[in-house]
Coordinates of C-alpha atoms in Angstrom, one line a residue:
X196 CA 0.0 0.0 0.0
X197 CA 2.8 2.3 0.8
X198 CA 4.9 1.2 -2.4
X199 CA 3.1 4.2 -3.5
X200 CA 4.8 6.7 -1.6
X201 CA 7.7 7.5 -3.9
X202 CA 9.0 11.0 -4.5
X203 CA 10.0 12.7 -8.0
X204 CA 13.6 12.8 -8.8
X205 CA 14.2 16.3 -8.4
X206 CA 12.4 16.4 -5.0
X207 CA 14.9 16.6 -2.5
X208 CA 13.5 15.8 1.1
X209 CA 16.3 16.1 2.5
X210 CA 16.7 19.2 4.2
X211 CA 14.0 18.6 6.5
X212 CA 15.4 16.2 8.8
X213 CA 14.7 13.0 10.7
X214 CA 14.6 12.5 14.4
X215 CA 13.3 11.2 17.5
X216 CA 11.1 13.1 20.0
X217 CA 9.3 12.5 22.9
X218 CA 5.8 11.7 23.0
X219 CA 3.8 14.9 22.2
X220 CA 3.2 16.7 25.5
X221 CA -0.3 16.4 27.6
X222 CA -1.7 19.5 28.6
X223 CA -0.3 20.6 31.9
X224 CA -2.1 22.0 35.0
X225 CA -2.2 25.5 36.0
X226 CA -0.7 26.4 38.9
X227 CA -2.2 27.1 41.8
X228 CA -3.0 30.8 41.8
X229 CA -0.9 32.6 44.9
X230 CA -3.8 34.5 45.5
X231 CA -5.7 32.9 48.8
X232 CA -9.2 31.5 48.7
X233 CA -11.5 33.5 50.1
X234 CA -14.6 31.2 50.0
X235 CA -12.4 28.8 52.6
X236 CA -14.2 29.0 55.9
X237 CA -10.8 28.5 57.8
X238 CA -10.0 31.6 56.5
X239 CA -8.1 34.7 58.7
X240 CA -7.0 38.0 57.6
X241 CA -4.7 39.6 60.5
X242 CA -5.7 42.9 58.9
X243 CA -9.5 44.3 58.9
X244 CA -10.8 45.3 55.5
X245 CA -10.5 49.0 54.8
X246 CA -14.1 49.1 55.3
X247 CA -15.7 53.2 54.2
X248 CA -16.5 54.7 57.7
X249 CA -20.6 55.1 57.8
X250 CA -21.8 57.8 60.1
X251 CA -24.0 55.8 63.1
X252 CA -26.7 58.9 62.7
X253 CA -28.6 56.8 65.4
X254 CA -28.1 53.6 63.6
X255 CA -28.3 50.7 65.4
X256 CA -24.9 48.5 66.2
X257 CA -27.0 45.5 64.6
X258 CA -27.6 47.3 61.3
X259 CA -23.7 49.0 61.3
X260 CA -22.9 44.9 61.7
X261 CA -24.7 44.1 58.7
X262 CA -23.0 46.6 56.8
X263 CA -19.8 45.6 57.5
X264 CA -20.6 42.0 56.7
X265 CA -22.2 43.2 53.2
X266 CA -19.2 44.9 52.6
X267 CA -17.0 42.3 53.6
X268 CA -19.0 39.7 51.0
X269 CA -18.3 42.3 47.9
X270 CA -14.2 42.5 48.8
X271 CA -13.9 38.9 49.0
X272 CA -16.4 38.7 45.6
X273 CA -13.9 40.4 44.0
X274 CA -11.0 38.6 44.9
X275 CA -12.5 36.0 44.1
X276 CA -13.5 37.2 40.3
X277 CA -10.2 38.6 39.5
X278 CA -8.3 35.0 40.5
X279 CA -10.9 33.2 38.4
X280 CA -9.8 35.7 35.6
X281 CA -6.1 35.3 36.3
X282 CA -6.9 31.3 36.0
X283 CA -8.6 31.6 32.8
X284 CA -5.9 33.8 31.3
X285 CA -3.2 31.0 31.9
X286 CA -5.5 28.6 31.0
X287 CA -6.1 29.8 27.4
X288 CA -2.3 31.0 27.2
X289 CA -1.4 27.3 28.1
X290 CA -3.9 26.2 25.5
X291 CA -2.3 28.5 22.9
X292 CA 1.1 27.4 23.8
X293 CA 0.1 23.9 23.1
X294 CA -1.8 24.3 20.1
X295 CA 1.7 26.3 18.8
X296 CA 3.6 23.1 19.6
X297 CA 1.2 20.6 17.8
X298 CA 0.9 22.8 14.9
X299 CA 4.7 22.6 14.6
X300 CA 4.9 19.1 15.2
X301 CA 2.1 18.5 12.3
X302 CA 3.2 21.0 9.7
X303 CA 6.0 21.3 7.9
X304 CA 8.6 24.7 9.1
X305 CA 7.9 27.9 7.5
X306 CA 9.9 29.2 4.6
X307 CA 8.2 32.7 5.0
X308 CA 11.3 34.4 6.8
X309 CA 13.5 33.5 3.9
X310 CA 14.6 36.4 1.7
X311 CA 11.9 37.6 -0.9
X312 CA 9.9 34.6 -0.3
X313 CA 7.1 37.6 0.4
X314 CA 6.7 38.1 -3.1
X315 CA 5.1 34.9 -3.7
X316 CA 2.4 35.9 -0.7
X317 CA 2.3 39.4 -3.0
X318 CA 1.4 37.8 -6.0
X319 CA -0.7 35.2 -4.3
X320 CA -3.1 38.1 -3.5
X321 CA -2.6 39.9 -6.7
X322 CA -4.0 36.7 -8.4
X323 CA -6.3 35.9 -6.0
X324 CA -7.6 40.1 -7.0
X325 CA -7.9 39.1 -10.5
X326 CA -11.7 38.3 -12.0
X327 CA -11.1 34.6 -13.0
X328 CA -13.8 34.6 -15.6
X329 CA -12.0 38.0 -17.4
X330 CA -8.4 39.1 -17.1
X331 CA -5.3 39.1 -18.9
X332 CA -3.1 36.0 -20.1
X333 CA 0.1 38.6 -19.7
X334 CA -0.5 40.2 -16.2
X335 CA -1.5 36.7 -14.5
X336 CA 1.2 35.2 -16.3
X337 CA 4.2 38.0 -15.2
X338 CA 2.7 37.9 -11.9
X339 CA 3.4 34.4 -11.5
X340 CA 6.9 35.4 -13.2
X341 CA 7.9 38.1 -11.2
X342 CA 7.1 36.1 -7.8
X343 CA 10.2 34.2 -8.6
X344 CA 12.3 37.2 -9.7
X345 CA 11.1 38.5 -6.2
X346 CA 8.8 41.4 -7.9
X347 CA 11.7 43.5 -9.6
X348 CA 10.4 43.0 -13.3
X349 CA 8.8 45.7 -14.9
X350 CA 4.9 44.8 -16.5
X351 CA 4.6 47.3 -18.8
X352 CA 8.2 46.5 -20.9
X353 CA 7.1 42.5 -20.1
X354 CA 3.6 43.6 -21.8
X355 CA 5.2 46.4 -24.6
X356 CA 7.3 43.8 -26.4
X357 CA 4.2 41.0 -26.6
X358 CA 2.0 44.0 -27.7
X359 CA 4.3 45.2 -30.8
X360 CA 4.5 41.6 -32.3
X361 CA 0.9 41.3 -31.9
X362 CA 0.7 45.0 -34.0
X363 CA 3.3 43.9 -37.0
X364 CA 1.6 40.7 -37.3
X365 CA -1.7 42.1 -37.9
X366 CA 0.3 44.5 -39.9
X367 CA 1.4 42.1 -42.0
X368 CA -1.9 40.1 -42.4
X369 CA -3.1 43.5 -43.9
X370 CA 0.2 43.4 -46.3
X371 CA -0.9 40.2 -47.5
X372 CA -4.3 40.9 -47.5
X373 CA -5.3 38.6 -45.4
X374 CA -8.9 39.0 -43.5
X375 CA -7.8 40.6 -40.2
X376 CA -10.9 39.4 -38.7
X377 CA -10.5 35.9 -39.3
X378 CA -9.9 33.9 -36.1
X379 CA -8.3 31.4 -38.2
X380 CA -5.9 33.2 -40.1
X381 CA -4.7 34.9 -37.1
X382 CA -4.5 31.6 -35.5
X383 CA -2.2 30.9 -38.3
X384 CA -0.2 33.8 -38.3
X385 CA 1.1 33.3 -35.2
X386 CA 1.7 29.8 -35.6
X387 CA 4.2 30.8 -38.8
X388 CA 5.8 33.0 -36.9
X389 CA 6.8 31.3 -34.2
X390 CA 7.3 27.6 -35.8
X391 CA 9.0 29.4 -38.6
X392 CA 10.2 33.2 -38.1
X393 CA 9.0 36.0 -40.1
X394 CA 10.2 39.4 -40.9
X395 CA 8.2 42.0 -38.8
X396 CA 8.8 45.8 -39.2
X397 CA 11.8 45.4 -41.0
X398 CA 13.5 43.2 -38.0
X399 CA 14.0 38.9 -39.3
X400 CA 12.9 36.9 -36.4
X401 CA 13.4 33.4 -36.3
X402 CA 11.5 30.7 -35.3
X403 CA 11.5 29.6 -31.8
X404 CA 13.8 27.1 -30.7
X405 CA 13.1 24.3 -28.3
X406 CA 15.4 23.8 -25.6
X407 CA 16.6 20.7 -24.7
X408 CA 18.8 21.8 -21.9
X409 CA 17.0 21.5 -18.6
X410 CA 13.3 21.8 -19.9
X411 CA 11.7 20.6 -17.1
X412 CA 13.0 23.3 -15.0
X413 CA 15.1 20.7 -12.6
X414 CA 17.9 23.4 -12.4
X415 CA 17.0 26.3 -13.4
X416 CA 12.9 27.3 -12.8
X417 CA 13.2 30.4 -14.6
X418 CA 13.5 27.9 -18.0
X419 CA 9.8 27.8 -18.3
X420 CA 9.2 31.6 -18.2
X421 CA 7.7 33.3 -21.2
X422 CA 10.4 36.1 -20.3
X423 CA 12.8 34.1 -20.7
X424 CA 11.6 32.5 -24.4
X425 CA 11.3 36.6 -25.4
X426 CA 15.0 37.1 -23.9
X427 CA 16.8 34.3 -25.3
X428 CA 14.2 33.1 -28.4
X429 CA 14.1 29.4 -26.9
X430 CA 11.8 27.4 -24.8
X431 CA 9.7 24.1 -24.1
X432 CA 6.0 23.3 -24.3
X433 CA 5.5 25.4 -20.8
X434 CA 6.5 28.5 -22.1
X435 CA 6.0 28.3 -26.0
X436 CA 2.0 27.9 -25.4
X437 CA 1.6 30.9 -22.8
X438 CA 3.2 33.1 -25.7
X439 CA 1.3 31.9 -28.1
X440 CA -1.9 32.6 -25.6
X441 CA -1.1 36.2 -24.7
X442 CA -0.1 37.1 -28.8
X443 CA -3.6 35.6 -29.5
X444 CA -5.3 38.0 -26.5
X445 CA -4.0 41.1 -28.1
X446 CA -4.8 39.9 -31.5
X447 CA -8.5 39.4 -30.5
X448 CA -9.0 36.0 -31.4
X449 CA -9.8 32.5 -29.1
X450 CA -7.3 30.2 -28.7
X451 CA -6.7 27.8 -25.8
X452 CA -4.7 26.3 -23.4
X453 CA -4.9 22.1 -23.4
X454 CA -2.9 19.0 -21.5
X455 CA -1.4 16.0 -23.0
X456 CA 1.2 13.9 -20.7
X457 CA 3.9 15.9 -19.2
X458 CA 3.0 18.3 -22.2
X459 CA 1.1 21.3 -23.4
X460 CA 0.1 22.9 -26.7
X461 CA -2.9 25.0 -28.3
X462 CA -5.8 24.4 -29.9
X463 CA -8.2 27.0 -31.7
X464 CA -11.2 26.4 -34.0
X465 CA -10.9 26.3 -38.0
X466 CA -13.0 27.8 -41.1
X467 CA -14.5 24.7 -40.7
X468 CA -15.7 23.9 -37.2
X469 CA -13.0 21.7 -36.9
X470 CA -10.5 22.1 -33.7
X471 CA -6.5 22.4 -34.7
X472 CA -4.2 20.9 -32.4
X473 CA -0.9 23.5 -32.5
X474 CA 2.2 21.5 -31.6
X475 CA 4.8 24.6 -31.1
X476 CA 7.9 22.2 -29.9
X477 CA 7.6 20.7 -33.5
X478 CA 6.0 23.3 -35.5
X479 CA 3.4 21.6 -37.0
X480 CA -0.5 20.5 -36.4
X481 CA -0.8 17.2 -35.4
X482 CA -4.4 14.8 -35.4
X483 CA -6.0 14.0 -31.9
X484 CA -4.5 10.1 -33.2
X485 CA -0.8 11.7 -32.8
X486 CA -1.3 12.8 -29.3
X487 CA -3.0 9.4 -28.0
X488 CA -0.5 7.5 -30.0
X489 CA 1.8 8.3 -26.8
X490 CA 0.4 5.3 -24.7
X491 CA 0.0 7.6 -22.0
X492 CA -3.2 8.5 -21.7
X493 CA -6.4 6.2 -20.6
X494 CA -10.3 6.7 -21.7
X495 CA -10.8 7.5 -17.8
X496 CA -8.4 10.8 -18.5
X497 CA -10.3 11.5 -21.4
X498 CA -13.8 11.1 -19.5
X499 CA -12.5 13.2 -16.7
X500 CA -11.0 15.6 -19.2
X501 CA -7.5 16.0 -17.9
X502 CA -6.0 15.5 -21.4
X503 CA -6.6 17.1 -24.7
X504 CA -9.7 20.0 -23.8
X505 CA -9.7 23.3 -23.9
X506 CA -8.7 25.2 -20.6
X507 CA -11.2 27.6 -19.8
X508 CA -10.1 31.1 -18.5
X509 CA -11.1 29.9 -15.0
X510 CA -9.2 26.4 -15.8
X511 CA -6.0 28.7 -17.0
X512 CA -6.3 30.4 -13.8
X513 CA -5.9 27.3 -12.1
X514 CA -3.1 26.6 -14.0
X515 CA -1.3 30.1 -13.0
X516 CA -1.9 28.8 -9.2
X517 CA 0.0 25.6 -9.8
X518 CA 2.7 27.5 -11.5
X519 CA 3.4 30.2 -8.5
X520 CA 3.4 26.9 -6.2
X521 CA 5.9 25.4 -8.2
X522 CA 7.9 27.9 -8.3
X523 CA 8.2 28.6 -5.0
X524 CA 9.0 25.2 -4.7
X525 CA 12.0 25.2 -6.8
X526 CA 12.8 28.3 -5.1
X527 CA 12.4 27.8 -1.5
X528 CA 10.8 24.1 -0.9
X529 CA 7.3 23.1 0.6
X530 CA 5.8 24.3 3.1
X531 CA 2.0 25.2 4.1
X532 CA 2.2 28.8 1.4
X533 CA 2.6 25.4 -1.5
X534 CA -1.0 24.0 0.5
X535 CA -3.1 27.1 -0.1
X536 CA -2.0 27.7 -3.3
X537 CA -2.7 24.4 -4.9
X538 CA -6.2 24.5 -2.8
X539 CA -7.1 27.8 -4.5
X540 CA -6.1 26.3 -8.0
X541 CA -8.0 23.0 -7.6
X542 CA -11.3 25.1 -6.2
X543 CA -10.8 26.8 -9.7
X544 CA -10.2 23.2 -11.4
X545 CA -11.2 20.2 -9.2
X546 CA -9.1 17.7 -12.1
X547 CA -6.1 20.1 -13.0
X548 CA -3.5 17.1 -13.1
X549 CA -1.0 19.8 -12.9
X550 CA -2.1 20.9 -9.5
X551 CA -3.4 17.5 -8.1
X552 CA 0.2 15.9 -8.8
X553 CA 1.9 19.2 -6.9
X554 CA -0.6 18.4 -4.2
X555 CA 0.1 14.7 -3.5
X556 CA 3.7 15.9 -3.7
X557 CA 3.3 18.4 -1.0
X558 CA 1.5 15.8 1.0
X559 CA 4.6 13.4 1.1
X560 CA 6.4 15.4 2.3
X561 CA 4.6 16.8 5.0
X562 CA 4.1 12.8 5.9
X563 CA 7.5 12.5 5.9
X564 CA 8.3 15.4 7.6
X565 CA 6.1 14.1 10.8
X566 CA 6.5 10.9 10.7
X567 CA 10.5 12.0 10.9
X568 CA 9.0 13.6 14.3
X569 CA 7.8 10.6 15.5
X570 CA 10.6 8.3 15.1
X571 CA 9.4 7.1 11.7
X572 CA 12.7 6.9 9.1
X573 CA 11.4 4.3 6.7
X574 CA 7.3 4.9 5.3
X575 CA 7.7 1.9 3.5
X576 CA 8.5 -0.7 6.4
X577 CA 5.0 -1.4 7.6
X578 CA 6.3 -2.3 11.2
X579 CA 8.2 1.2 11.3
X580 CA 5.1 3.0 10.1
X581 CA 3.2 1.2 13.3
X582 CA 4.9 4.2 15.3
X583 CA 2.2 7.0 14.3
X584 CA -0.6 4.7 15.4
X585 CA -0.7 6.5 18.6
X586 CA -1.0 10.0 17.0
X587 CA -4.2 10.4 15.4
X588 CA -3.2 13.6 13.4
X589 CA -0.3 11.7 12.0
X590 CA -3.0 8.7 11.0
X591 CA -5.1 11.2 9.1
X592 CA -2.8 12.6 7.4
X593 CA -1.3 9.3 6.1
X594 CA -5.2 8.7 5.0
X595 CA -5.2 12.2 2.9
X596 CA -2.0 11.3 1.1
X597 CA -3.6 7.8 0.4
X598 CA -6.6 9.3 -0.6
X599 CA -4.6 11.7 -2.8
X600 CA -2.7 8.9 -4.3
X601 CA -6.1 7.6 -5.0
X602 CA -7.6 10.2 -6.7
X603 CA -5.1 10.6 -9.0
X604 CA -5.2 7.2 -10.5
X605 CA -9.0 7.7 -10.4
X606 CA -8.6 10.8 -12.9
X607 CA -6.5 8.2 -15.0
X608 CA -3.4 9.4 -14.6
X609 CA -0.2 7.4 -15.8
X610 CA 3.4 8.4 -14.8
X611 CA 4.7 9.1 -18.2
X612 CA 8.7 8.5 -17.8
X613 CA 10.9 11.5 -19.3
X614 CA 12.7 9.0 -22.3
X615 CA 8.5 8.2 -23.3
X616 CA 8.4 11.6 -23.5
X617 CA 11.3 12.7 -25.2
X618 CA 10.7 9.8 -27.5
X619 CA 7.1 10.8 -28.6
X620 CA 8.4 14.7 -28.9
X621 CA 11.0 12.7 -31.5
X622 CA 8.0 10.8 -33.0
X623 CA 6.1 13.9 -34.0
X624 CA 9.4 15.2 -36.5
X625 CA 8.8 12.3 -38.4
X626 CA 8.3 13.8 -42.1
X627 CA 4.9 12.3 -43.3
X628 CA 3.6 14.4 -39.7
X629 CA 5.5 17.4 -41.4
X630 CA 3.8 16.9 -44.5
X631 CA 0.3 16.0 -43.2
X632 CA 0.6 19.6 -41.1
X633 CA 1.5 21.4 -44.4
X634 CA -1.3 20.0 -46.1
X635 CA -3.6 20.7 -43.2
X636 CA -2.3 24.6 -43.1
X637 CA -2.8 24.9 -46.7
X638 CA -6.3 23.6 -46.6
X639 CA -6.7 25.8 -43.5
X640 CA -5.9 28.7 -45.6
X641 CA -7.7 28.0 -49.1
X642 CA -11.3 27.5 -46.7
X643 CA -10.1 30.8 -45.4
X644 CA -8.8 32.6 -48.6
X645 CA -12.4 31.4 -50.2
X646 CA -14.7 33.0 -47.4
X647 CA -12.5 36.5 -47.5
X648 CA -13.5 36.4 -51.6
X649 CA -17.4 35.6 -51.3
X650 CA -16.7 38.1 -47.8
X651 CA -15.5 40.4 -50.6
X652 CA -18.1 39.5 -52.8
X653 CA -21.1 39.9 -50.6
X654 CA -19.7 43.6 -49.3
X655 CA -19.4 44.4 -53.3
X656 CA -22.7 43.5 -54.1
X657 CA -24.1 45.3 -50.5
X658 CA -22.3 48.3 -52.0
X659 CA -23.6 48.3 -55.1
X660 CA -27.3 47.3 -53.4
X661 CA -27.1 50.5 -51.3
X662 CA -25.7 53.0 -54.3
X663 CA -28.7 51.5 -56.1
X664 CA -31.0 52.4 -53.4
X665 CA -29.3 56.3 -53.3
X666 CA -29.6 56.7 -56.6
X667 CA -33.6 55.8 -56.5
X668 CA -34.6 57.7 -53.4
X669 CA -32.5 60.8 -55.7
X670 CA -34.9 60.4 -58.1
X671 CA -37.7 60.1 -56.3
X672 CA -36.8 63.5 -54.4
X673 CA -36.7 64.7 -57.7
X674 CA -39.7 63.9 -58.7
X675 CA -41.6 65.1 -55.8
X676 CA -40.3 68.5 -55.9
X677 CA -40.0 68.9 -59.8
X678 CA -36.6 69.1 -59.9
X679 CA -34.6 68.3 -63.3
X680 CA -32.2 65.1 -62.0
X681 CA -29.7 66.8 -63.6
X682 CA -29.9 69.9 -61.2
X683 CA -30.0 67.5 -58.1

């Protein structure tokens, strides 16, 4: 059952350490407040309360006794209220205390005090201000971005640069004469220039290059950033497809995010109601049969829809959630900042596969972490794991990282190793897929370049409709007020 717990190669658990502690302490009892009892009947003051003097004004000794007594009653009230308040107010410190010292023994150690690790709570909250249903691909993206570059970047040069190319390109749909309000061929505009470079404003820009060095992001995190692709005019199937998203957003046209296996790539909606699946590591369109052909994915991923659909904004959102976790991840390591985040992405996207793995992550090693505490060293040694029996918290939580475990492979998720993956990116060069997506774009753009000429057509014939129906209502005036037409 615990075979299961295995961590990912680049997730270092290290650092947390291992090592035996007592049993967790019981709750102590106060101590005996100094201040004397006053409801004991054995009690004796030496000293006579400092009772007000009352005037006898004939009063009888009998009454001035019952005054004194009264009095004496209130003091002793009083005492007795402010030790009971002086009780209560060690109680609840001592509770506090204790609940401090659980929560330590049950979570994992902050990472908050750590130099500019406030700039992921920063953008936590700047995301979190965002409307998920309506914002923009290029500020939630830099804000997740910037987190990691601990908020020095500047947004409006990130956003400047993205918002030129998306001007020449249009620019240069109009050269071509091209329908500029075509969703496909803007789709396919910015698919040839970044599979295969294009001269904008006078400037040759090649295509983008995939990187092979490090593209998970094992070393270096700031590989996957979109800043980095516009800096250095390489990247991987993280970055590539957020590029593509944000030069489609200031283009005014829908394309969107989708998931394949350790992969992701774009898909938009032809001339033809048909959905194009942009590969952008390969630079070329590849069949829904080319993605499946990876072995990797199962009918329950498709059912549950964690492969191959569009990401709604919402969904994207989600995916901008994982990606600050991550990140601070690389960056710092787990701790409970990783929890919330990945709890606010899968409220936005209960199946994001991207954000449930980073959650079953995060809960292994918070397991580890506090089973460490308790004497635990190996997870996988049933007898050794007997040791947390004692500690319900620890027992639940062992049950949430099972259950986690469980959903996952409920979703239909199947660990796709890194040489399956590399050799399926390999698979998709292959030159009858080259040829298949050349074919595809070229049908793409006849469809498209045969609805701009009966566009054309229809507006021509509209225009010669409406200087038909000037030229009548001319007459007409004309007629009505005896007017020569040729005076008009």
């Amino acid at each position: 059952m615990m075979k299961k717990i295995q961590f990912l190669s680049w997730l270092s658990l290290s650092f947390y350490g291992v090592g035996q502690i007592p049993d967790l302490p019981a709750m102590s009892r106060p101590n005996v407040s100094r201040i004397q009892n006053y409801a004991d009947q054995n009690y004796y003051t030496p000293a006579k309360p400092n009772i007000p003097f009352v005037p006898h004004g004939g009063l009888s000794n009998q009454r001035r006794a019952q005054i004194e007594q009264q009095n004496q009653r209130m003091f002793q009230d009083d005492f007795k209220r402010i030790a009971q308040e002086q009780e209560l107010t060690k109680n609840k410190e001592e509770y506090n205390r204790q609940q401090a010292l659980e929560h330590s023994f049950y979570n994992l150690p902050s990472l908050s005090g750590k130099a500019g690790a406030q700039a992921y709570y920063d953008a936590y909250h700047q995301l979190a201000s965002l409307n998920p249903e309506n914002y923009a691909v290029s500020q939630a993206n830099f804000i997740v971005e910037n987190a990691y570059y601990e908020g020095k970047q500047n947004f409006n040069q990130f956003k400047s640069g993205i918002q030129k190319t998306s001007k020449q390109l249009l620019q240069k749909m109009k050269d071509r004469k091209q329908d500029t309000e075509s969703s496909t061929d803007k789709n396919l505009m910015i698919f040839e220039f970044l599979s295969k470079g294009m001269k904008l404003g006078g400037v040759q820009h090649k295509a983008v290059k995939y990187d092979f060095e490090d593209y998970m992001g094992t070393k270096d995190w700031s590989k996957m950033f979109v800043s980095k692709l516009l800096k250095t005019g390489s990247g991987q199937c993280h970055s590539m497809p957020l590029l593509y998203l944000m030069l489609a957003e200031e283009m005014n046209t829908e394309a969107y995010l989708a998931y394949a296996p350790n992969h992701t790539y774009i898909r938009f909606l032809d001339g033809e109601g048909e959905w194009q699946n942009a590969e952008l590591t390969n630079g070329i369109f590849t069949a829904n049969s080319l993605i499946l052909e990876s072995g990797y994915i199962k009918s329950e991923a498709l059912q549950n829809d964690i492969y191959m659909k569009n990401l709604s904004k919402k969904e994207l959102l989600a995916h901008f959630y994982a990606d600050l976790a991550n990140g601070y991840i690389h960056k710092y390591g787990m701790d409970e900042f990783v929890d919330n985040t990945l709890d606010k992405a899968l409220e936005y996207s209960p199946n994001n596969i991207y954000a449930n793995q980073l959650k079953s992550m995060y809960q292994q090693a918070r397991l580890a972490y506090v089973a460490g505490q308790l004497g635990v060293t190996d997870l996988e040694n049933p007898e050794d794991l007997k040791k947390i029996r004692f500690y319900p918290q620890a027992v639940a939580l062992l049950q949430e990282t099972k259950a986690q475990f469980n959903h996952i492979d409920n979703l239909g998720f199947v660990m796709m190793p890194e040489g399956a993956y590399e050799q399926w990116l390999g698979n998709m060069k292959g030159e009858s897929n080259r040829q298949k997506s050349e074919e595809l774009a070229d049908r793409m753009r006849q469809v498209n370049a045969e609805k701009q000429k009966q566009k054309q057509q229809e507006a021509l014939k509209q225009a010669r409709e409406q200087k038909k129906r000037e030229s009548e209502q001319s007459k007409e005036k004309a007629r009505y007020f005896k007017i020569d037409p040729k005076h008009f």
